Amino acid sequence: MTPAFAVETNVGYPLLSVLVFLPLAGALVALMLKGDRTLKAWAFAVTVVEAALSVPLWTRFDPSTHRFQFLEMADWIPTFHIRYALGVDGISLLLVLLTTFVLPLCVLSSWRYIERRVKEFVVSLLIMETAMIGVFAALDLVLFYVFWEAMLVPMYLLIAVWGGPRKVYASIKFFLYTLAGSVLLLVAVIALYLKAGTFLIPELMDQGYSFAFQFWVFLAFALAFAIKVPMFPFHTWLPAAHVEAPTAGSVILASVLLKMGTYGFLRFCLPITPAAVAYLAPVFLWGSVVSILYGGFVALGQTDMKKLIAYSSVGHMGFVTLGIFLVNQRGIEGSILQMINHGITTGALFICVGILYERTHSRLIRDNSAVGAFMPVYVAFLGLFSLSSLAFPGTNSFVGELLVLVGAFQQNKLLAAFVIPGALLAATYMLRMLQKIIWDRVSGHHHGHDEGHGGEHEAGEAHRRRLFDLDLREAGMLAFLSVFVFWIGLNPKPFLKVMDRSIAHVITQAQAVEGLPEGGMTGLMNTLFPALGHSGGEENAAPEHE
Amino acid sequence: MAFAHETVLILSCLALFALTLVHVRPGTARAAALGLSALAVVTALWGVGAQGELFFGAYRVDAFSQGVKLLLAVGFFLAVAFGEGVRGIEAEHEPEYFLFLAVSVLGLTFLASGVELLTIYIALELSSYSLYILVPLRRHEHIHQVEAGIKYVLFGAMASGVSLFGMSYVFGLAHTTRVDDLLRLYPELVSSPLGLMGLTLMLGGFFYKLALFPFHFWTPDIYQGAANETSGVIATLPKVGAVAVLIRLTGLGAESAGFATVLTLLAVLSMTYGNLAALVQEDLKRLLAYSSISHAGFMVAGILAGTVRGYAGALYYVAGYLIMNLALFHVIYALAPRGQNITLADLRGLYRRSPILALTLAVAAFGLAGIPPTVGFAGKFFVLAAALEKGHLALVIIGALNTAISIYYYLKMVKAAYSPEEEGGEAPAGRVALSPLGWALGCAFVVSILVIGALPGPVLGWFQRALSWAA
């Protein structure tokens, strides 16, 4: 019997539970508060305290082991051996920290933008934080699934209530896509339990399931994760959701939500279904390359800044999945680092777009051209994060993409060769946007809207007055994020060090591959459906009966 | 005092009957019913551990039956509590409304304890007949109630007939009507085509109560035609009784692959058909009717697993379904001061008009869709896990996919309640008048859907212990 509540943390108290439930408690308190200012201040206070509390995760983490740390365990639903189990290792640690540090910025970025239904907004945001940290910290599959799905509701509300003109369409599409992806995940979760008799994630690993079983479980997991990432054919919900969501929603989506898919691949697919990963890795590697190129090309054609960044996310996340399915040290290091980098950089870019939108009420590049003359500080930050986004040396993304590329070259030179144009595309579309926004002629919306020549002067004046530069709040947010751009860009060692052991362990687990079907499609079919197999498939099918 | 609960219910019915004989002021009957149903909850709680038998073992009080009775009593209390005076029914019929409601609950209570086929049948009829009377009891300004009343009687009588016909086969084969003996004898007999048909037909009457495909045809019309408060009752309480009987009787077919196939097929068709039809509904009660057909499929998925876990899952599922559906009917009832039907368009801007009702609606809708951490999710998880344990992979996959389909129409409800500006049209103006009790009920619904869903362990464990006889 497990004890009612076991805590084996590196600190003297159940730190992860505090991190998971503090925002929820904050949300409950927020229900009783009155006044928009108070509510926003309360949300900011809660998220800042949360971020401060999460610091011991970093300082007390022991990077010399791959084991889960800050462990907590309690019986939850004894009938099904479902446990409340939390813990982090080198893979999830940085993602938890990313979440706790991005959330205060989400509150800040909504300071002026959100004016209606502030209470509901604050409550949704805080519940969202609980669910996100829960996803990264859960060590029980059912607990993970509960947080994973519970996240949909507040995110749906964030888009549906505070979103742009097509918010209804975007929010329902988001909900339907992600839910449809994850319902089969539930079936796979139950199937794993029936096979292994536990929902505990560490116990589910290294079980040596039969190939056929791994194959189906992997497909169910992969569908859910590929939609969340999103990988190429499953990405269509993302631009819609990004464009319509309010700034805070876009930041959460880009910085944290997309990482859940890639985190899922790393946490579940590699250690639990290694044989299926080994067998299907080429599909996902080339799928990632397609994502990188497709995202890049489509971003090239965008006129809406948010859409451009959304499609660039598809490309960037392609790098992450590429790194994961390389299943080598460099590739996975790069992909985890890239998850963090994308969270920082793309989050910052969405904040930048939000700042501009609050001034010009347009997200079109055309309407925002030549703001450089009026907002020098703003464009400095925009330029910095754009350079980071295109992986300029010295910035964070450079390190991540380089590691992934090194991993790719180690594995498959042809594959790596196809990735290079993706990096070039990123430079093209980011610089194109940057050039238009900073230096292009003042031709933007006052021409477009006023038409008349006489009004040009006054319109220019109005333009100038509207385009005041960053205030302290906005500059603070961006400055905070730019610290990380340089920190990771110039000194990635400490970040790589925490994940080192965990990655090595995952790779060992992922290499425990045996019983792969041979003989192409026929071999696969014979393994998956032994009943249909003819004489040739018998010996392949035989080891599958356990 | 094992039968205190039944005694109190019978006396309550008599008291309400006395009220129908005299002239009372409007509201008196409701106050009486509220007090009596609260008393019923208390006695049901008190009787939880009771054991006992009546009528030569035809009527048995055990942990399982007491659990079901508690659910019924809670449902009864809630159904009375959200009626702030009956709105959809002529004031002069108010005492009769509560009388027949109580008699129906009494019948269902008997159903939970019936361990002999004729007892079960009589209890079934007792609960049905009072509902036959309740359905057409609606104010004349609404048009559908007569059609609904006739349909309900016709379909109900037919389903009872089918059930009785099946019982005659079962009796003919096994020469007994006692469930205990049947559970011993029947698993061998069910392999014959006659045995399978007899069992399936016998259960037909309960599938009808559960609104399982293809016994579902009455559901949308009756939900739409009956008064809001009546639909709320019909949507919930009879299903609890039906699940209880099905749990008692499916053991009869435990050994039969054919019977499992029949149930699987019905469950799959029910979930899928209900969900697809619900997608296009505009009338909220019709929508809920189709959604209930789909939920019936999930309940059967738990029952057909035939294990303690499956049965406990199905009971948990129906308990959650009871709370969530009553929550939605609470909203419908509160939105219709004249007892009219509510459409999706009427929900527009609900958030502004009554935040608590909008929250109740959203939580219940997400719960019915099976989003964690609600009772809906936990219930779905338990029944699907139990079914997969028995190897019903196709059923489980189809069930999971149905979750994704159903979210669309539940989201339509939430969307309407939370985004008033959409798709033109004036949002109905004005705040919704809600009594303190109505407000408290809304909060209670929200809290219980979330708390029982997030911490399902105790409830599930209790059901499981109550079902230990099925192991």
mmCIF file with all atom_site columns, N, CA and C in Angstrom, chain A residues 164-217:
data_model
loop_
_atom_site.group_PDB
_atom_site.id
_atom_site.type_symbol
_atom_site.label_atom_id
_atom_site.label_alt_id
_atom_site.label_comp_id
_atom_site.label_asym_id
_atom_site.label_entity_id
_atom_site.label_seq_id
_atom_site.pdbx_PDB_ins_code
_atom_site.Cartn_x
_atom_site.Cartn_y
_atom_site.Cartn_z
_atom_site.occupancy
_atom_site.B_iso_or_equiv
_atom_site.pdbx_formal_charge
_atom_site.auth_seq_id
_atom_site.auth_comp_id
_atom_site.auth_asym_id
_atom_site.auth_atom_id
_atom_site.pdbx_PDB_model_num
ATOM 1   N N  . GLY A 1 164 ? -10.993 38.220 -31.329 1.00 0.00 ? 164 GLY A N  1
ATOM 2   C CA . GLY A 1 164 ? -11.258 39.139 -32.426 1.00 0.00 ? 164 GLY A CA 1
ATOM 3   C C  . GLY A 1 164 ? -12.576 38.838 -33.114 1.00 0.00 ? 164 GLY A C  1
ATOM 4   N N  . PRO A 1 165 ? -12.765 39.383 -34.307 1.00 0.00 ? 165 PRO A N  1
ATOM 5   C CA . PRO A 1 165 ? -14.058 39.299 -34.988 1.00 0.00 ? 165 PRO A CA 1
ATOM 6   C C  . PRO A 1 165 ? -14.517 37.867 -35.281 1.00 0.00 ? 165 PRO A C  1
ATOM 7   N N  . ARG A 1 166 ? -13.582 36.976 -35.587 1.00 0.00 ? 166 ARG A N  1
ATOM 8   C CA . ARG A 1 166 ? -14.017 35.618 -35.935 1.00 0.00 ? 166 ARG A CA 1
ATOM 9   C C  . ARG A 1 166 ? -13.760 34.661 -34.764 1.00 0.00 ? 166 ARG A C  1
ATOM 10  N N  . LYS A 1 167 ? -13.978 35.179 -33.585 1.00 0.00 ? 167 LYS A N  1
ATOM 11  C CA . LYS A 1 167 ? -13.600 34.390 -32.406 1.00 0.00 ? 167 LYS A CA 1
ATOM 12  C C  . LYS A 1 167 ? -14.418 33.119 -32.252 1.00 0.00 ? 167 LYS A C  1
ATOM 13  N N  . VAL A 1 168 ? -15.690 33.170 -32.655 1.00 0.00 ? 168 VAL A N  1
ATOM 14  C CA . VAL A 1 168 ? -16.521 31.989 -32.467 1.00 0.00 ? 168 VAL A CA 1
ATOM 15  C C  . VAL A 1 168 ? -15.997 30.841 -33.314 1.00 0.00 ? 168 VAL A C  1
ATOM 16  N N  . TYR A 1 169 ? -15.742 31.170 -34.580 1.00 0.00 ? 169 TYR A N  1
ATOM 17  C CA . TYR A 1 169 ? -15.203 30.162 -35.480 1.00 0.00 ? 169 TYR A CA 1
ATOM 18  C C  . TYR A 1 169 ? -13.887 29.622 -34.950 1.00 0.00 ? 169 TYR A C  1
ATOM 19  N N  . ALA A 1 170 ? -12.995 30.532 -34.577 1.00 0.00 ? 170 ALA A N  1
ATOM 20  C CA . ALA A 1 170 ? -11.656 30.122 -34.157 1.00 0.00 ? 170 ALA A CA 1
ATOM 21  C C  . ALA A 1 170 ? -11.693 29.293 -32.889 1.00 0.00 ? 170 ALA A C  1
ATOM 22  N N  . SER A 1 171 ? -12.533 29.717 -31.937 1.00 0.00 ? 171 SER A N  1
ATOM 23  C CA . SER A 1 171 ? -12.518 29.013 -30.652 1.00 0.00 ? 171 SER A CA 1
ATOM 24  C C  . SER A 1 171 ? -13.118 27.619 -30.796 1.00 0.00 ? 171 SER A C  1
ATOM 25  N N  . ILE A 1 172 ? -14.177 27.495 -31.592 1.00 0.00 ? 172 ILE A N  1
ATOM 26  C CA . ILE A 1 172 ? -14.789 26.172 -31.741 1.00 0.00 ? 172 ILE A CA 1
ATOM 27  C C  . ILE A 1 172 ? -13.858 25.253 -32.512 1.00 0.00 ? 172 ILE A C  1
ATOM 28  N N  . LYS A 1 173 ? -13.186 25.822 -33.500 1.00 0.00 ? 173 LYS A N  1
ATOM 29  C CA . LYS A 1 173 ? -12.234 25.017 -34.266 1.00 0.00 ? 173 LYS A CA 1
ATOM 30  C C  . LYS A 1 173 ? -11.117 24.522 -33.349 1.00 0.00 ? 173 LYS A C  1
ATOM 31  N N  . PHE A 1 174 ? -10.623 25.423 -32.529 1.00 0.00 ? 174 PHE A N  1
ATOM 32  C CA . PHE A 1 174 ? -9.568  25.043 -31.584 1.00 0.00 ? 174 PHE A CA 1
ATOM 33  C C  . PHE A 1 174 ? -10.040 23.905 -30.683 1.00 0.00 ? 174 PHE A C  1
ATOM 34  N N  . PHE A 1 175 ? -11.229 24.069 -30.134 1.00 0.00 ? 175 PHE A N  1
ATOM 35  C CA . PHE A 1 175 ? -11.737 23.083 -29.186 1.00 0.00 ? 175 PHE A CA 1
ATOM 36  C C  . PHE A 1 175 ? -11.942 21.736 -29.870 1.00 0.00 ? 175 PHE A C  1
ATOM 37  N N  . LEU A 1 176 ? -12.613 21.776 -31.031 1.00 0.00 ? 176 LEU A N  1
ATOM 38  C CA . LEU A 1 176 ? -12.932 20.529 -31.715 1.00 0.00 ? 176 LEU A CA 1
ATOM 39  C C  . LEU A 1 176 ? -11.676 19.784 -32.134 1.00 0.00 ? 176 LEU A C  1
ATOM 40  N N  . TYR A 1 177 ? -10.736 20.512 -32.715 1.00 0.00 ? 177 TYR A N  1
ATOM 41  C CA . TYR A 1 177 ? -9.512  19.870 -33.191 1.00 0.00 ? 177 TYR A CA 1
ATOM 42  C C  . TYR A 1 177 ? -8.772  19.204 -32.048 1.00 0.00 ? 177 TYR A C  1
ATOM 43  N N  . THR A 1 178 ? -8.527  19.981 -30.990 1.00 0.00 ? 178 THR A N  1
ATOM 44  C CA . THR A 1 178 ? -7.689  19.436 -29.930 1.00 0.00 ? 178 THR A CA 1
ATOM 45  C C  . THR A 1 178 ? -8.427  18.329 -29.187 1.00 0.00 ? 178 THR A C  1
ATOM 46  N N  . LEU A 1 179 ? -9.734  18.472 -29.026 1.00 0.00 ? 179 LEU A N  1
ATOM 47  C CA . LEU A 1 179 ? -10.464 17.411 -28.332 1.00 0.00 ? 179 LEU A CA 1
ATOM 48  C C  . LEU A 1 179 ? -10.501 16.151 -29.195 1.00 0.00 ? 179 LEU A C  1
ATOM 49  N N  . ALA A 1 180 ? -10.786 16.327 -30.480 1.00 0.00 ? 180 ALA A N  1
ATOM 50  C CA . ALA A 1 180 ? -10.840 15.160 -31.364 1.00 0.00 ? 180 ALA A CA 1
ATOM 51  C C  . ALA A 1 180 ? -9.506  14.429 -31.345 1.00 0.00 ? 180 ALA A C  1
ATOM 52  N N  . GLY A 1 181 ? -8.417  15.187 -31.254 1.00 0.00 ? 181 GLY A N  1
ATOM 53  C CA . GLY A 1 181 ? -7.114  14.540 -31.213 1.00 0.00 ? 181 GLY A CA 1
ATOM 54  C C  . GLY A 1 181 ? -6.908  13.749 -29.949 1.00 0.00 ? 181 GLY A C  1
ATOM 55  N N  . SER A 1 182 ? -7.466  14.233 -28.854 1.00 0.00 ? 182 SER A N  1
ATOM 56  C CA . SER A 1 182 ? -7.091  13.593 -27.596 1.00 0.00 ? 182 SER A CA 1
ATOM 57  C C  . SER A 1 182 ? -8.081  12.553 -27.098 1.00 0.00 ? 182 SER A C  1
ATOM 58  N N  . VAL A 1 183 ? -9.219  12.342 -27.779 1.00 0.00 ? 183 VAL A N  1
ATOM 59  C CA . VAL A 1 183 ? -10.128 11.316 -27.262 1.00 0.00 ? 183 VAL A CA 1
ATOM 60  C C  . VAL A 1 183 ? -9.517  9.919  -27.417 1.00 0.00 ? 183 VAL A C  1
ATOM 61  N N  . LEU A 1 184 ? -8.768  9.714  -28.502 1.00 0.00 ? 184 LEU A N  1
ATOM 62  C CA . LEU A 1 184 ? -8.153  8.405  -28.661 1.00 0.00 ? 184 LEU A CA 1
ATOM 63  C C  . LEU A 1 184 ? -6.991  8.233  -27.690 1.00 0.00 ? 184 LEU A C  1
ATOM 64  N N  . LEU A 1 185 ? -6.421  9.361  -27.291 1.00 0.00 ? 185 LEU A N  1
ATOM 65  C CA . LEU A 1 185 ? -5.388  9.314  -26.254 1.00 0.00 ? 185 LEU A CA 1
ATOM 66  C C  . LEU A 1 185 ? -5.942  8.633  -25.007 1.00 0.00 ? 185 LEU A C  1
ATOM 67  N N  . LEU A 1 186 ? -7.195  8.946  -24.681 1.00 0.00 ? 186 LEU A N  1
ATOM 68  C CA . LEU A 1 186 ? -7.812  8.343  -23.498 1.00 0.00 ? 186 LEU A CA 1
ATOM 69  C C  . LEU A 1 186 ? -7.898  6.826  -23.656 1.00 0.00 ? 186 LEU A C  1
ATOM 70  N N  . VAL A 1 187 ? -8.285  6.389  -24.850 1.00 0.00 ? 187 VAL A N  1
ATOM 71  C CA . VAL A 1 187 ? -8.364  4.942  -25.087 1.00 0.00 ? 187 VAL A CA 1
ATOM 72  C C  . VAL A 1 187 ? -6.987  4.305  -24.912 1.00 0.00 ? 187 VAL A C  1
ATOM 73  N N  . ALA A 1 188 ? -5.960  4.975  -25.442 1.00 0.00 ? 188 ALA A N  1
ATOM 74  C CA . ALA A 1 188 ? -4.606  4.439  -25.322 1.00 0.00 ? 188 ALA A CA 1
ATOM 75  C C  . ALA A 1 188 ? -4.173  4.396  -23.860 1.00 0.00 ? 188 ALA A C  1
ATOM 76  N N  . VAL A 1 189 ? -4.558  5.418  -23.105 1.00 0.00 ? 189 VAL A N  1
ATOM 77  C CA . VAL A 1 189 ? -4.205  5.471  -21.689 1.00 0.00 ? 189 VAL A CA 1
ATOM 78  C C  . VAL A 1 189 ? -4.808  4.268  -20.957 1.00 0.00 ? 189 VAL A C  1
ATOM 79  N N  . ILE A 1 190 ? -6.090  3.997  -21.237 1.00 0.00 ? 190 ILE A N  1
ATOM 80  C CA . ILE A 1 190 ? -6.748  2.872  -20.585 1.00 0.00 ? 190 ILE A CA 1
ATOM 81  C C  . ILE A 1 190 ? -6.098  1.558  -21.032 1.00 0.00 ? 190 ILE A C  1
ATOM 82  N N  . ALA A 1 191 ? -5.786  1.471  -22.326 1.00 0.00 ? 191 ALA A N  1
ATOM 83  C CA . ALA A 1 191 ? -5.172  0.245  -22.823 1.00 0.00 ? 191 ALA A CA 1
ATOM 84  C C  . ALA A 1 191 ? -3.833  -0.007 -22.131 1.00 0.00 ? 191 ALA A C  1
ATOM 85  N N  . LEU A 1 192 ? -3.063  1.045  -21.929 1.00 0.00 ? 192 LEU A N  1
ATOM 86  C CA . LEU A 1 192 ? -1.781  0.900  -21.241 1.00 0.00 ? 192 LEU A CA 1
ATOM 87  C C  . LEU A 1 192 ? -1.988  0.387  -19.823 1.00 0.00 ? 192 LEU A C  1
ATOM 88  N N  . TYR A 1 193 ? -3.000  0.929  -19.170 1.00 0.00 ? 193 TYR A N  1
ATOM 89  C CA . TYR A 1 193 ? -3.284  0.507  -17.797 1.00 0.00 ? 193 TYR A CA 1
ATOM 90  C C  . TYR A 1 193 ? -3.637  -0.982 -17.761 1.00 0.00 ? 193 TYR A C  1
ATOM 91  N N  . LEU A 1 194 ? -4.484  -1.391 -18.709 1.00 0.00 ? 194 LEU A N  1
ATOM 92  C CA . LEU A 1 194 ? -4.910  -2.783 -18.682 1.00 0.00 ? 194 LEU A CA 1
ATOM 93  C C  . LEU A 1 194 ? -3.734  -3.709 -18.956 1.00 0.00 ? 194 LEU A C  1
ATOM 94  N N  . LYS A 1 195 ? -2.755  -3.219 -19.719 1.00 0.00 ? 195 LYS A N  1
ATOM 95  C CA . LYS A 1 195 ? -1.586  -4.038 -20.020 1.00 0.00 ? 195 LYS A CA 1
ATOM 96  C C  . LYS A 1 195 ? -0.621  -4.071 -18.836 1.00 0.00 ? 195 LYS A C  1
ATOM 97  N N  . ALA A 1 196 ? -0.371  -2.904 -18.237 1.00 0.00 ? 196 ALA A N  1
ATOM 98  C CA . ALA A 1 196 ? 0.697   -2.818 -17.244 1.00 0.00 ? 196 ALA A CA 1
ATOM 99  C C  . ALA A 1 196 ? 0.175   -2.747 -15.807 1.00 0.00 ? 196 ALA A C  1
ATOM 100 N N  . GLY A 1 197 ? -1.113  -2.517 -15.643 1.00 0.00 ? 197 GLY A N  1
ATOM 101 C CA . GLY A 1 197 ? -1.677  -2.491 -14.301 1.00 0.00 ? 197 GLY A CA 1
ATOM 102 C C  . GLY A 1 197 ? -1.359  -1.240 -13.504 1.00 0.00 ? 197 GLY A C  1
ATOM 103 N N  . THR A 1 198 ? -0.933  -0.200 -14.179 1.00 0.00 ? 198 THR A N  1
ATOM 104 C CA . THR A 1 198 ? -0.623  1.039  -13.469 1.00 0.00 ? 198 THR A CA 1
ATOM 105 C C  . THR A 1 198 ? -0.826  2.219  -14.406 1.00 0.00 ? 198 THR A C  1
ATOM 106 N N  . PHE A 1 199 ? -1.079  3.350  -13.796 1.00 0.00 ? 199 PHE A N  1
ATOM 107 C CA . PHE A 1 199 ? -1.144  4.583  -14.585 1.00 0.00 ? 199 PHE A CA 1
ATOM 108 C C  . PHE A 1 199 ? 0.107   5.426  -14.364 1.00 0.00 ? 199 PHE A C  1
ATOM 109 N N  . LEU A 1 200 ? 0.993   4.980  -13.471 1.00 0.00 ? 200 LEU A N  1
ATOM 110 C CA . LEU A 1 200 ? 2.184   5.781  -13.163 1.00 0.00 ? 200 LEU A CA 1
ATOM 111 C C  . LEU A 1 200 ? 3.117   5.811  -14.370 1.00 0.00 ? 200 LEU A C  1
ATOM 112 N N  . ILE A 1 201 ? 3.449   7.000  -14.798 1.00 0.00 ? 201 ILE A N  1
ATOM 113 C CA . ILE A 1 201 ? 4.223   7.124  -16.031 1.00 0.00 ? 201 ILE A CA 1
ATOM 114 C C  . ILE A 1 201 ? 5.587   6.428  -15.929 1.00 0.00 ? 201 ILE A C  1
ATOM 115 N N  . PRO A 1 202 ? 6.351   6.637  -14.840 1.00 0.00 ? 202 PRO A N  1
ATOM 116 C CA . PRO A 1 202 ? 7.646   5.955  -14.788 1.00 0.00 ? 202 PRO A CA 1
ATOM 117 C C  . PRO A 1 202 ? 7.511   4.431  -14.831 1.00 0.00 ? 202 PRO A C  1
ATOM 118 N N  . GLU A 1 203 ? 6.440   3.902  -14.250 1.00 0.00 ? 203 GLU A N  1
ATOM 119 C CA . GLU A 1 203 ? 6.281   2.451  -14.268 1.00 0.00 ? 203 GLU A CA 1
ATOM 120 C C  . GLU A 1 203 ? 5.842   1.929  -15.625 1.00 0.00 ? 203 GLU A C  1
ATOM 121 N N  . LEU A 1 204 ? 5.250   2.804  -16.424 1.00 0.00 ? 204 LEU A N  1
ATOM 122 C CA . LEU A 1 204 ? 4.788   2.359  -17.749 1.00 0.00 ? 204 LEU A CA 1
ATOM 123 C C  . LEU A 1 204 ? 5.937   2.253  -18.747 1.00 0.00 ? 204 LEU A C  1
ATOM 124 N N  . MET A 1 205 ? 7.045   2.913  -18.420 1.00 0.00 ? 205 MET A N  1
ATOM 125 C CA . MET A 1 205 ? 8.179   2.881  -19.347 1.00 0.00 ? 205 MET A CA 1
ATOM 126 C C  . MET A 1 205 ? 8.896   1.536  -19.244 1.00 0.00 ? 205 MET A C  1
ATOM 127 N N  . ASP A 1 206 ? 9.725   1.272  -20.222 1.00 0.00 ? 206 ASP A N  1
ATOM 128 C CA . ASP A 1 206 ? 10.579  0.067  -20.230 1.00 0.00 ? 206 ASP A CA 1
ATOM 129 C C  . ASP A 1 206 ? 9.801   -1.221 -20.016 1.00 0.00 ? 206 ASP A C  1
ATOM 130 N N  . GLN A 1 207 ? 8.615   -1.324 -20.560 1.00 0.00 ? 207 GLN A N  1
ATOM 131 C CA . GLN A 1 207 ? 7.841   -2.534 -20.307 1.00 0.00 ? 207 GLN A CA 1
ATOM 132 C C  . GLN A 1 207 ? 7.993   -3.554 -21.421 1.00 0.00 ? 207 GLN A C  1
ATOM 133 N N  . GLY A 1 208 ? 8.589   -3.158 -22.529 1.00 0.00 ? 208 GLY A N  1
ATOM 134 C CA . GLY A 1 208 ? 8.753   -4.097 -23.629 1.00 0.00 ? 208 GLY A CA 1
ATOM 135 C C  . GLY A 1 208 ? 7.435   -4.627 -24.164 1.00 0.00 ? 208 GLY A C  1
ATOM 136 N N  . TYR A 1 209 ? 6.494   -3.729 -24.438 1.00 0.00 ? 209 TYR A N  1
ATOM 137 C CA . TYR A 1 209 ? 5.237   -4.158 -25.029 1.00 0.00 ? 209 TYR A CA 1
ATOM 138 C C  . TYR A 1 209 ? 5.486   -4.720 -26.425 1.00 0.00 ? 209 TYR A C  1
ATOM 139 N N  . SER A 1 210 ? 4.548   -5.509 -26.903 1.00 0.00 ? 210 SER A N  1
ATOM 140 C CA . SER A 1 210 ? 4.685   -6.059 -28.247 1.00 0.00 ? 210 SER A CA 1
ATOM 141 C C  . SER A 1 210 ? 4.624   -4.926 -29.273 1.00 0.00 ? 210 SER A C  1
ATOM 142 N N  . PHE A 1 211 ? 5.182   -5.188 -30.436 1.00 0.00 ? 211 PHE A N  1
ATOM 143 C CA . PHE A 1 211 ? 5.244   -4.119 -31.424 1.00 0.00 ? 211 PHE A CA 1
ATOM 144 C C  . PHE A 1 211 ? 3.853   -3.632 -31.815 1.00 0.00 ? 211 PHE A C  1
ATOM 145 N N  . ALA A 1 212 ? 2.945   -4.586 -32.033 1.00 0.00 ? 212 ALA A N  1
ATOM 146 C CA . ALA A 1 212 ? 1.612   -4.185 -32.487 1.00 0.00 ? 212 ALA A CA 1
ATOM 147 C C  . ALA A 1 212 ? 0.956   -3.264 -31.462 1.00 0.00 ? 212 ALA A C  1
ATOM 148 N N  . PHE A 1 213 ? 1.090   -3.624 -30.194 1.00 0.00 ? 213 PHE A N  1
ATOM 149 C CA . PHE A 1 213 ? 0.505   -2.801 -29.145 1.00 0.00 ? 213 PHE A CA 1
ATOM 150 C C  . PHE A 1 213 ? 1.128   -1.411 -29.141 1.00 0.00 ? 213 PHE A C  1
ATOM 151 N N  . GLN A 1 214 ? 2.470   -1.383 -29.199 1.00 0.00 ? 214 GLN A N  1
ATOM 152 C CA . GLN A 1 214 ? 3.165   -0.095 -29.217 1.00 0.00 ? 214 GLN A CA 1
ATOM 153 C C  . GLN A 1 214 ? 2.710   0.754  -30.395 1.00 0.00 ? 214 GLN A C  1
ATOM 154 N N  . PHE A 1 215 ? 2.530   0.076  -31.524 1.00 0.00 ? 215 PHE A N  1
ATOM 155 C CA . PHE A 1 215 ? 2.174   0.793  -32.748 1.00 0.00 ? 215 PHE A CA 1
ATOM 156 C C  . PHE A 1 215 ? 0.858   1.548  -32.568 1.00 0.00 ? 215 PHE A C  1
ATOM 157 N N  . TRP A 1 216 ? -0.154  0.849  -32.081 1.00 0.00 ? 216 TRP A N  1
ATOM 158 C CA . TRP A 1 216 ? -1.471  1.499  -31.934 1.00 0.00 ? 216 TRP A CA 1
ATOM 159 C C  . TRP A 1 216 ? -1.445  2.567  -30.847 1.00 0.00 ? 216 TRP A C  1
ATOM 160 N N  . VAL A 1 217 ? -0.791  2.245  -29.735 1.00 0.00 ? 217 VAL A N  1
ATOM 161 C CA . VAL A 1 217 ? -0.710  3.240  -28.662 1.00 0.00 ? 217 VAL A CA 1
ATOM 162 C C  . VAL A 1 217 ? 0.015   4.477  -29.162 1.00 0.00 ? 217 VAL A C  1
#
